[in-house]
Coordinates of C-alpha atoms and ligand atoms in Angstrom, one line a residue:
M20 CA 1.1 56.6 42.8
G21 CA 2.1 56.3 46.5
S22 CA 3.1 53.0 47.8
S23 CA 4.5 51.7 50.9
G24 CA 6.9 48.7 50.7
G25 CA 5.3 46.2 48.4
N26 CA 1.8 47.2 49.2
R27 CA 0.0 49.5 46.8
T28 CA -2.5 51.6 48.6
V29 CA -5.8 52.1 47.0
H30 CA -6.2 55.6 48.2
S31 CA -3.2 56.4 46.1
L32 CA -5.5 55.8 43.1
G33 CA -7.4 58.8 44.2
R34 CA -10.2 56.6 45.6
A35 CA -11.8 56.1 49.0
W36 CA -10.6 52.6 49.5
R37 CA -8.2 53.4 52.3
G38 CA -7.9 50.6 54.8
C39 CA -9.2 47.8 52.6
E40 CA -8.0 44.3 53.2
F41 CA -5.3 42.9 51.0
T42 CA -6.8 39.8 49.7
A43 CA -4.4 38.1 47.3
P44 CA -0.7 38.2 47.1
V45 CA 0.2 38.1 43.5
Q46 CA 3.5 37.5 41.8
F47 CA 4.2 40.7 39.8
G48 CA 7.4 40.1 38.0
R49 CA 10.3 39.4 40.3
K50 CA 8.6 40.7 43.4
I51 CA 5.6 39.6 45.3
M52 CA 3.2 42.5 45.5
N53 CA -0.1 42.7 47.4
I54 CA -2.6 44.3 45.1
A55 CA -4.6 46.6 47.3
V56 CA -8.2 45.9 46.4
A57 CA -11.4 45.5 48.3
P58 CA -12.0 42.0 49.7
G59 CA -12.7 39.5 46.9
L60 CA -11.8 41.8 44.0
L61 CA -8.9 39.7 42.9
G62 CA -10.2 36.3 43.7
A63 CA -8.1 33.3 44.5
E64 CA -8.6 31.7 41.1
A65 CA -7.4 34.8 39.2
A66 CA -4.5 35.3 41.6
A67 CA -3.5 31.7 41.2
F68 CA -3.6 32.0 37.4
L69 CA -1.6 35.2 37.4
R70 CA 1.0 33.7 39.7
G71 CA 1.3 30.5 37.6
K72 CA 3.5 29.7 34.6
H73 CA 2.1 30.9 31.2
Q74 CA 2.6 28.7 28.2
M75 CA 1.2 28.2 24.7
L76 CA -1.3 25.5 23.8
I77 CA -0.3 23.3 20.9
D78 CA -1.9 20.0 20.1
G79 CA -3.4 19.7 23.6
K80 CA -0.1 20.3 25.4
W81 CA 1.1 23.4 27.3
V82 CA 4.5 24.3 26.0
D83 CA 7.3 26.9 26.0
S84 CA 8.6 28.3 22.7
Q85 CA 11.0 26.1 20.9
S86 CA 13.7 28.8 21.3
G87 CA 13.0 29.2 25.0
K88 CA 12.4 32.9 24.5
A89 CA 9.7 34.8 26.4
F90 CA 8.5 38.3 26.6
D91 CA 7.0 40.4 29.4
V92 CA 3.4 41.4 29.9
F93 CA 2.6 44.7 31.8
D94 CA -0.2 46.1 33.9
P95 CA -1.2 49.3 32.2
A96 CA -2.4 50.8 35.5
D97 CA 1.2 51.2 36.7
G98 CA 3.4 49.9 33.9
Q99 CA 4.7 47.1 36.1
K100 CA 5.5 43.6 34.8
I101 CA 2.8 41.0 35.5
T102 CA 4.4 37.9 34.1
S103 CA 6.1 36.6 31.0
V104 CA 4.8 34.4 28.2
P105 CA 6.5 32.4 25.5
E106 CA 7.7 34.3 22.4
A107 CA 6.7 32.0 19.5
G108 CA 8.9 31.7 16.4
Q109 CA 8.4 30.0 13.0
A110 CA 8.9 26.5 14.5
D111 CA 6.1 27.0 17.0
V112 CA 3.8 28.4 14.4
D113 CA 4.6 25.4 12.2
L114 CA 3.7 23.0 15.1
A115 CA 0.5 24.8 15.9
V116 CA -0.7 24.9 12.3
A117 CA 0.3 21.2 11.9
A118 CA -1.8 20.4 15.0
A119 CA -4.8 22.3 13.7
R120 CA -4.3 20.7 10.3
K121 CA -4.2 17.2 11.8
A122 CA -7.3 17.9 13.9
F123 CA -9.2 19.1 10.9
D124 CA -8.1 16.4 8.4
H125 CA -8.1 13.4 10.7
G126 CA -9.4 14.3 14.1
P127 CA -12.7 13.4 15.6
W128 CA -13.8 17.1 15.5
T129 CA -14.9 17.0 11.9
R130 CA -16.5 13.6 12.2
I131 CA -18.7 14.1 15.3
T132 CA -22.3 15.1 14.7
P133 CA -23.4 18.7 14.7
T134 CA -25.3 18.1 17.9
E135 CA -22.2 16.8 19.6
R136 CA -20.3 19.9 18.4
S137 CA -23.1 22.1 19.7
V138 CA -23.0 20.4 23.1
I139 CA -19.3 21.0 23.5
I140 CA -19.5 24.7 22.5
W141 CA -22.4 25.1 24.9
R142 CA -20.4 23.5 27.7
L143 CA -17.6 26.0 26.9
A144 CA -20.1 28.8 27.4
D145 CA -21.2 27.4 30.7
L146 CA -17.6 27.1 31.9
L147 CA -16.8 30.6 30.8
D148 CA -19.8 31.8 32.7
R149 CA -18.8 29.9 35.8
H150 CA -15.3 31.3 35.6
G151 CA -16.7 34.8 34.7
D152 CA -15.4 36.6 37.7
E153 CA -12.0 35.1 37.4
L154 CA -11.7 35.9 33.7
S155 CA -12.9 39.5 34.1
Q156 CA -10.3 40.0 36.8
I157 CA -7.5 38.6 34.6
E158 CA -8.7 40.8 31.8
S159 CA -8.8 43.8 34.1
V160 CA -5.2 43.3 35.3
D161 CA -3.9 42.6 31.8
N162 CA -5.8 45.2 29.9
G163 CA -6.6 47.8 32.6
K164 CA -10.4 47.8 32.0
S165 CA -13.1 47.8 34.6
A166 CA -13.5 44.2 35.9
S167 CA -17.2 44.7 36.5
Q168 CA -17.7 46.0 32.9
A169 CA -15.6 43.1 31.7
R170 CA -17.8 40.6 33.6
A171 CA -20.9 42.1 32.0
V172 CA -19.6 42.9 28.5
D173 CA -16.5 40.9 27.6
V174 CA -17.5 37.7 29.4
G175 CA -21.3 38.1 29.3
F176 CA -21.4 38.9 25.6
G177 CA -18.8 36.1 24.9
V178 CA -21.0 33.5 26.7
D179 CA -24.1 34.6 24.8
L180 CA -22.3 34.5 21.5
L181 CA -21.0 30.9 22.1
R182 CA -24.5 29.8 22.9
Y183 CA -25.9 31.5 19.8
M184 CA -23.3 29.9 17.6
A185 CA -23.8 26.5 19.3
G186 CA -27.3 26.7 17.9
W187 CA -26.0 27.1 14.4
C188 CA -24.1 23.8 14.3
T189 CA -27.3 21.9 13.5
K190 CA -28.5 24.5 11.0
I191 CA -25.6 24.7 8.5
G192 CA -27.0 23.1 5.4
G193 CA -27.2 23.6 1.7
D194 CA -30.0 23.9 -0.9
V195 CA -31.6 21.7 -3.5
I196 CA -30.9 23.4 -6.9
P197 CA -33.2 23.1 -9.9
M198 CA -31.0 22.6 -12.9
S199 CA -31.9 23.9 -16.4
V200 CA -29.4 22.0 -18.5
P201 CA -30.9 19.1 -20.6
G202 CA -31.4 15.8 -18.8
D203 CA -32.5 14.6 -15.4
W204 CA -30.5 16.0 -12.6
H205 CA -30.4 16.0 -8.9
A206 CA -28.3 18.9 -7.7
Y207 CA -27.6 20.3 -4.3
T208 CA -25.1 22.4 -2.3
L209 CA -23.2 21.4 0.8
R210 CA -21.8 24.0 3.2
E211 CA -18.5 22.7 4.5
P212 CA -16.0 24.1 7.0
V213 CA -13.3 26.2 5.5
G214 CA -10.5 24.4 7.4
V215 CA -7.6 25.6 9.5
C216 CA -8.2 29.2 10.7
A217 CA -5.5 31.6 11.9
Q218 CA -7.2 34.2 14.1
I219 CA -5.3 37.3 15.1
V220 CA -6.9 39.6 17.7
P221 CA -6.2 42.9 19.3
W222 CA -5.8 44.1 22.9
N223 CA -8.9 46.2 23.3
F224 CA -11.3 43.3 24.1
P225 CA -8.8 40.4 24.2
L226 CA -11.2 37.6 25.4
L227 CA -14.3 38.9 23.6
M228 CA -12.5 39.3 20.2
A229 CA -11.1 35.8 20.6
I230 CA -14.7 34.5 21.2
W231 CA -16.1 36.5 18.3
K232 CA -13.6 34.5 16.1
I233 CA -13.6 31.0 17.7
A234 CA -17.4 30.7 18.2
P235 CA -18.5 30.7 14.5
A236 CA -15.3 28.8 13.5
F237 CA -16.1 26.0 16.0
A238 CA -19.8 26.0 15.0
A239 CA -18.8 25.5 11.4
G240 CA -16.4 22.7 12.3
C241 CA -13.1 24.5 11.7
T242 CA -9.9 24.3 13.8
V243 CA -8.1 27.3 15.1
V244 CA -4.7 28.8 15.8
L245 CA -5.3 31.9 17.9
K246 CA -2.7 34.7 18.3
P247 CA -3.7 37.2 21.0
A248 CA -2.1 40.6 21.0
E249 CA 1.3 40.8 22.6
Q250 CA 0.0 43.4 25.1
T251 CA -2.8 41.1 26.4
P252 CA -2.1 37.4 26.0
L253 CA -3.4 36.2 29.4
S254 CA -7.1 35.7 28.9
A255 CA -6.4 33.7 25.7
I256 CA -4.2 31.3 27.7
R257 CA -6.9 30.9 30.4
L258 CA -9.4 30.4 27.6
G259 CA -7.3 27.5 26.2
Q260 CA -7.4 25.8 29.6
I261 CA -11.1 26.2 29.8
I262 CA -11.5 24.9 26.2
Q263 CA -9.6 21.8 27.3
E264 CA -11.9 21.4 30.3
A265 CA -14.9 21.6 28.0
G266 CA -13.7 18.5 26.1
F267 CA -12.5 19.9 22.8
P268 CA -10.3 17.4 21.1
D269 CA -6.5 18.1 21.0
G270 CA -5.4 20.4 18.2
V271 CA -8.9 22.0 17.6
F272 CA -7.8 25.1 19.5
N273 CA -4.1 26.2 19.7
V274 CA -2.7 29.4 21.1
V275 CA 0.6 31.0 20.1
T276 CA 1.9 34.1 21.7
G277 CA 4.0 36.8 20.3
D278 CA 4.0 40.0 18.3
G279 CA 3.2 40.9 14.7
R280 CA 5.9 38.6 13.4
V281 CA 4.0 35.6 14.7
G282 CA 0.8 36.9 13.1
A283 CA 2.7 37.4 9.8
A284 CA 4.0 33.8 10.0
L285 CA 0.5 32.5 10.4
V286 CA -0.8 34.7 7.5
D287 CA 2.0 33.4 5.3
H288 CA 1.6 29.8 6.2
P289 CA 0.6 27.5 3.3
D290 CA -1.4 25.1 5.5
V291 CA -3.7 27.8 6.8
D292 CA -7.0 28.1 4.9
K293 CA -8.4 31.2 6.4
V294 CA -7.2 34.3 8.3
A295 CA -9.5 36.3 10.5
F296 CA -8.1 39.5 11.9
T297 CA -9.2 42.4 14.0
G298 CA -6.9 45.4 14.5
S299 CA -5.6 48.4 12.6
T300 CA -6.3 49.2 9.0
E301 CA -2.6 49.4 8.3
V302 CA -2.0 45.9 9.5
G303 CA -5.2 44.7 7.8
K304 CA -3.8 45.7 4.5
L305 CA -0.6 43.7 5.2
I306 CA -2.8 40.7 6.1
V307 CA -4.6 40.9 2.8
K308 CA -1.3 41.1 0.9
G309 CA 0.3 38.3 3.0
S310 CA -2.6 35.9 2.5
A311 CA -2.2 35.9 -1.3
G312 CA 0.4 33.1 -1.3
N313 CA -2.2 30.3 -1.2
L314 CA -5.2 32.7 -1.6
K315 CA -6.5 32.2 1.9
K316 CA -10.0 33.3 2.7
V317 CA -9.6 36.6 4.6
S318 CA -11.9 38.6 6.9
V319 CA -10.6 41.8 8.5
E320 CA -12.3 44.0 11.0
L321 CA -10.4 47.3 11.1
G322 CA -10.4 50.8 12.4
G323 CA -13.1 53.4 12.5
K324 CA -13.9 57.1 13.0
S325 CA -17.6 56.7 13.7
P326 CA -19.9 59.7 13.7
Q327 CA -22.7 60.4 16.2
I328 CA -25.2 62.8 14.7
V329 CA -27.5 64.7 17.0
F330 CA -30.7 66.4 15.8
P331 CA -32.4 69.2 17.8
D332 CA -35.5 67.1 18.5
A333 CA -33.4 64.3 20.3
D334 CA -34.2 63.5 23.9
L335 CA -31.2 65.4 25.2
D336 CA -30.7 63.7 28.6
H337 CA -30.7 60.3 26.9
T338 CA -28.5 61.6 24.1
I339 CA -25.9 63.1 26.5
S340 CA -25.4 59.9 28.4
G341 CA -25.6 57.7 25.2
T342 CA -23.1 59.8 23.2
A343 CA -20.8 59.9 26.3
S344 CA -20.7 56.2 26.7
G345 CA -20.5 55.9 22.9
I346 CA -17.0 57.5 23.1
F347 CA -15.7 56.9 26.6
F348 CA -16.6 53.2 27.1
N349 CA -13.5 51.0 27.4
S350 CA -11.4 54.3 27.5
G351 CA -12.4 55.0 23.9
Q352 CA -10.6 51.8 22.8
C353 CA -13.4 50.5 20.7
C354 CA -13.3 50.2 16.9
T355 CA -16.8 51.8 16.7
A356 CA -16.0 54.5 19.3
G357 CA -18.2 57.5 18.4
S358 CA -15.3 59.8 18.0
R359 CA -16.9 62.5 15.8
I360 CA -20.0 64.3 17.1
Y361 CA -22.1 66.4 14.7
A362 CA -24.7 68.3 16.6
H363 CA -27.3 70.8 15.5
K364 CA -26.2 74.3 16.4
S365 CA -29.4 74.9 18.5
I366 CA -28.4 72.2 21.0
F367 CA -24.6 72.2 20.5
D368 CA -23.7 74.1 23.7
K369 CA -26.1 72.2 25.9
L370 CA -24.7 68.9 24.5
M371 CA -21.1 70.1 25.2
A372 CA -22.0 71.1 28.7
G373 CA -23.8 67.8 29.3
L374 CA -20.8 65.8 27.9
A375 CA -18.4 67.7 30.2
D376 CA -20.7 66.9 33.1
E377 CA -20.8 63.2 32.2
A378 CA -17.0 63.1 31.8
S379 CA -16.6 64.7 35.2
K380 CA -18.7 62.0 36.8
L381 CA -16.7 59.1 35.3
K382 CA -14.5 57.4 37.9
I383 CA -11.0 56.9 36.6
G384 CA -8.8 54.3 38.2
R385 CA -7.5 50.8 38.5
G386 CA -10.0 48.4 36.8
L387 CA -10.3 46.0 39.7
L388 CA -11.9 48.7 41.8
P389 CA -15.7 48.2 41.7
D390 CA -16.7 51.7 40.8
T391 CA -14.1 52.3 38.1
D392 CA -15.6 53.5 34.9
I393 CA -12.5 54.3 33.0
G394 CA -9.2 52.4 33.2
P395 CA -5.9 53.3 31.6
V396 CA -5.2 53.0 27.9
I397 CA -3.3 49.9 27.0
S398 CA 0.4 50.8 26.9
Q399 CA 3.0 53.5 26.9
E400 CA 2.9 53.5 23.1
Q401 CA -0.8 54.1 23.0
F402 CA -0.5 56.7 25.8
D403 CA 2.0 58.6 23.8
K404 CA -0.1 58.3 20.7
V405 CA -3.2 59.6 22.4
S406 CA -1.3 62.3 24.2
G407 CA 0.2 63.4 20.8
Y408 CA -3.4 63.8 19.5
L409 CA -4.3 65.9 22.6
E410 CA -1.4 68.2 21.8
A411 CA -2.3 68.3 18.1
G412 CA -5.9 69.2 18.8
K413 CA -4.8 72.1 21.1
R414 CA -2.2 73.3 18.6
D415 CA -4.7 73.2 15.7
G416 CA -7.0 75.5 17.7
A417 CA -9.7 73.1 19.0
E418 CA -11.5 74.2 22.1
V419 CA -10.9 71.8 25.1
V420 CA -14.3 71.5 26.7
T421 CA -13.1 69.0 29.3
G422 CA -10.0 66.8 29.8
G423 CA -7.1 67.2 27.4
E424 CA -4.5 65.8 29.6
R425 CA -3.3 62.7 31.5
W426 CA -4.9 61.6 34.8
G427 CA -2.5 61.0 37.7
T428 CA 1.2 60.6 37.5
E429 CA 1.6 56.8 37.0
G430 CA 0.2 54.3 34.5
Y431 CA -1.5 55.2 31.2
F432 CA -4.6 57.1 32.3
I433 CA -6.0 59.8 30.1
K434 CA -8.9 62.1 31.1
P435 CA -12.0 61.8 29.1
T436 CA -11.7 64.6 26.6
V437 CA -14.2 66.7 24.5
F438 CA -12.8 68.9 21.8
A439 CA -15.4 71.4 20.4
H440 CA -15.3 73.6 17.3
T441 CA -13.1 71.2 15.5
N442 CA -12.9 71.0 11.7
P443 CA -12.3 68.2 9.1
Q444 CA -8.7 69.5 8.4
M445 CA -7.6 68.6 12.0
S446 CA -5.8 65.3 12.5
I447 CA -8.0 64.6 15.6
V448 CA -11.1 64.6 13.3
R449 CA -9.5 62.7 10.4
E450 CA -7.6 59.9 12.2
E451 CA -8.5 57.1 14.6
I452 CA -7.2 58.1 18.1
F453 CA -8.3 55.0 20.0
G454 CA -8.6 56.8 23.3
P455 CA -11.2 58.7 25.3
V456 CA -11.3 61.7 23.0
V457 CA -14.2 63.1 21.0
C458 CA -14.3 65.9 18.5
A459 CA -17.5 67.9 18.1
M460 CA -18.7 70.0 15.3
P461 CA -22.0 72.0 15.0
F462 CA -24.2 71.9 11.9
D463 CA -26.9 74.3 10.8
D464 CA -27.8 72.8 7.5
D465 CA -30.8 70.6 7.9
Q466 CA -30.3 68.9 4.5
L467 CA -29.7 65.2 5.2
E468 CA -27.6 65.1 2.1
A469 CA -25.1 67.6 3.6
I470 CA -25.0 65.9 7.0
A471 CA -24.4 62.5 5.4
L472 CA -21.6 64.0 3.3
E473 CA -19.9 65.2 6.5
A474 CA -20.5 61.9 8.3
N475 CA -19.1 59.9 5.3
N476 CA -16.1 62.2 5.0
T477 CA -13.7 59.5 6.2
P478 CA -11.9 56.5 4.8
F479 CA -13.6 54.4 7.5
G480 CA -17.1 53.0 7.6
L481 CA -17.6 50.9 10.7
G482 CA -20.4 52.5 12.8
A483 CA -22.6 55.6 13.1
S484 CA -25.4 56.8 15.3
I485 CA -28.3 59.1 14.7
W486 CA -30.0 60.8 17.7
T487 CA -33.5 62.0 16.9
R488 CA -37.2 61.3 17.7
D489 CA -38.1 61.6 14.0
A490 CA -38.3 58.1 12.5
G491 CA -38.3 59.6 8.9
I492 CA -35.0 61.4 9.4
A493 CA -33.5 58.3 11.2
H494 CA -34.3 55.9 8.4
K495 CA -33.5 58.2 5.5
L496 CA -30.2 59.1 7.0
A497 CA -29.4 55.5 7.9
R498 CA -29.6 54.7 4.2
K499 CA -27.2 57.5 3.2
I500 CA -24.5 56.6 5.8
K501 CA -21.7 54.4 4.6
A502 CA -21.1 52.2 7.6
G503 CA -21.6 48.6 8.6
T504 CA -23.8 49.4 11.6
V505 CA -26.1 52.4 12.1
W506 CA -27.7 52.9 15.5
V507 CA -30.6 55.2 16.2
N508 CA -30.7 56.6 19.7
A509 CA -27.9 54.3 20.8
H510 CA -24.2 53.7 20.0
L511 CA -22.0 50.7 20.5
T512 CA -24.8 48.2 21.2
N513 CA -23.9 45.0 19.5
D514 CA -25.9 41.8 19.5
V515 CA -25.0 38.2 18.8
A516 CA -27.5 38.0 16.0
L517 CA -26.7 41.3 14.4
P518 CA -24.0 41.2 11.6
F519 CA -21.1 43.4 12.4
G520 CA -18.3 44.7 10.1
G521 CA -17.1 47.5 8.0
F522 CA -17.7 49.4 4.8
K523 CA -14.8 51.1 3.0
Q524 CA -11.4 50.7 4.8
S525 CA -13.1 49.4 8.0
G526 CA -12.9 45.9 6.7
W527 CA -14.2 42.8 4.9
G528 CA -16.8 40.4 6.1
R529 CA -19.4 40.3 8.8
E530 CA -19.0 38.8 12.3
M531 CA -21.9 37.6 14.4
G532 CA -25.3 36.7 13.1
R533 CA -25.7 34.0 10.4
E534 CA -23.2 36.0 8.2
A535 CA -20.4 34.9 10.6
I536 CA -21.0 31.2 9.6
D537 CA -20.5 32.2 6.0
L538 CA -17.0 33.3 6.9
Y539 CA -16.1 29.9 8.1
T540 CA -17.8 27.7 5.5
Q541 CA -17.6 27.3 1.8
V542 CA -20.1 26.0 -0.7
K543 CA -19.7 22.8 -2.7
S544 CA -22.1 22.1 -5.5
V545 CA -23.0 18.4 -6.2
A546 CA -24.7 17.8 -9.5
M547 CA -25.8 14.2 -10.3
R548 CA -27.2 13.0 -13.6
L549 CA -30.0 10.6 -12.9
Ligands
NAD11 P1 -2.3 46.1 15.3 O1 -3.2 46.1 14.1 O2 -0.9 46.3 15.0 O3 -2.4 44.7 16.1 C1 -3.5 43.8 16.1 C2 -3.0 42.4 16.1 O4 -2.3 42.1 14.9 C3 -2.0 42.0 17.2 O5 -2.3 40.7 17.6 C4 -0.7 42.1 16.5 O6 0.3 41.4 17.1 C5 -1.0 41.6 15.1 N1 -0.1 42.1 14.1 C6 0.6 43.2 14.0 N2 1.3 43.2 12.9 C7 1.0 42.1 12.2 C8 1.4 41.6 10.9 N3 2.2 42.3 10.1 N4 0.8 40.5 10.5 C9 0.0 39.8 11.2 N5 -0.4 40.2 12.5 C10 0.1 41.4 12.9 O7 -2.8 47.1 16.3 P2 -2.0 47.8 17.4 O8 -0.6 48.2 16.9 O9 -2.0 47.1 18.6 O10 -2.8 49.2 17.5 C11 -2.6 50.2 16.5 C12 -3.8 50.9 16.2 O11 -4.8 49.9 15.7 C13 -4.6 51.5 17.4 O12 -4.1 52.7 17.7 C14 -6.0 51.5 16.9 O13 -6.2 52.7 16.1 C15 -6.0 50.3 16.0 N6 -6.7 49.2 16.6 C16 -8.0 48.9 16.2 C17 -8.7 47.8 16.7 C18 -10.0 47.5 16.3 O14 -10.7 46.8 17.0 N7 -10.4 47.9 15.1 C19 -8.1 47.1 17.8 C20 -6.8 47.5 18.2 C21 -6.1 48.5 17.6

């Protein structure tokens, strides 16, 4: 990417932003660099936050790590250092867990009324909404994603979810149970908060994944230690500041930053009652094993290889744009990315041509630019991994319909890629790529049983979509598919009220909807002889 002095020129991103004003000088690592964006794109608030000191939140105080160690955070659009954040160790984890323990066992948080809890959570939603532009810009710089998509999806959905969960505070109750044993009894159940929750989130939706976890935990009355991914800790730190502003008592929300070792220390901690994790299936299995010490409650939301199944009667225009966004949204870094397409042979070629056309229309670039559709993938490591799959696909004989290579010469950009005529033996079909890469296969057998067999031919079971106008086919196939969410004529659409989670090796537990409250509460039976 061309640059002159410290100024990054926007046209060097391949875009028509030549001559735009530089609006905000931002501290990028050791040098001050003016990010070249259209006026207002990196607002003063986001710039001030990025320039500031980044610390961990423990017991209501902003602190460095006990060891004084820190690690660097990079902008995936150019690989440059943004800032550094504390590198937590065991001592910091112990302090954060102790703070969450104290806030749960003694603090006002568990004694205030459900309505008061609801008001505070709702206030947090209002504040996040008010700071929405700033948060989406921070997310864009840290993660690479489109800021406007982050405003609509990451922040917008997060705000909605907090409001939805705020409503649950006043509705978490038990039942009166009719007993059959001899005597006069009055028996009932209480639904109580599970306690101190360690919440470990990934880098693909850093803020939104944090909110998916904290919203039901707070609604249930739990306290939290959040560990954001080491690649993207910044929005979690800003979230902590806003949580304080909303009036949450000290210790109810704590943030520790660091890599998997910090996550493992939380998972192992005897004073943590529950672990909630989103990330890879491999680490999910470690979390399950690591939680065994004190038999923590565990929920894990893991990887996927979600099929999109297209029947010949589908509305093709709608299907082309829907299946394209089903795989390319967020640069394919979605756990439910529709990365396997099974399309009837009669429409296969048209669908491939349509997907190639959609891919060519997607604007690739720095996420802060207003018309960017696709940003970079998150890191050099992820870039290498996705590039390795592109090579493997070509080596194994898949046809490259579009893409198949990096975009530009700097940063971690990958062109949206469609592989056709793939087969289940190929690693690109079997394994989660977590990039903007889809594998397509035609089918000619109209037996739903055979199609379901193909769709289910994976250890994962997170999402699936069926594209058809035939309601009978849609509902029959939906029952045969082993996945936590099945969409019809849509892919990736989540809702605050719709339970979300995995079958098979895609995870345990359901987030969102009333099921999420179950993850953060436990039932106590009270039986009284009258
Ligand atoms: P990861 O599973 O290693 O990391 C996710 C989170 O877990 C991070 O916060 C990380 O620090 C933490 N972690 C890592 N090791 C841990 C351990 N032993 N104990 C406790 N916490 C630990 O994911 P990744 O390495 O960043 O990405 C690898 C692959 O995971 C990706 O290529 C992708 O396939 C998949 N992934 C899936 C999702 C999803 O939403 N399902 C999200 C991110 C990544």
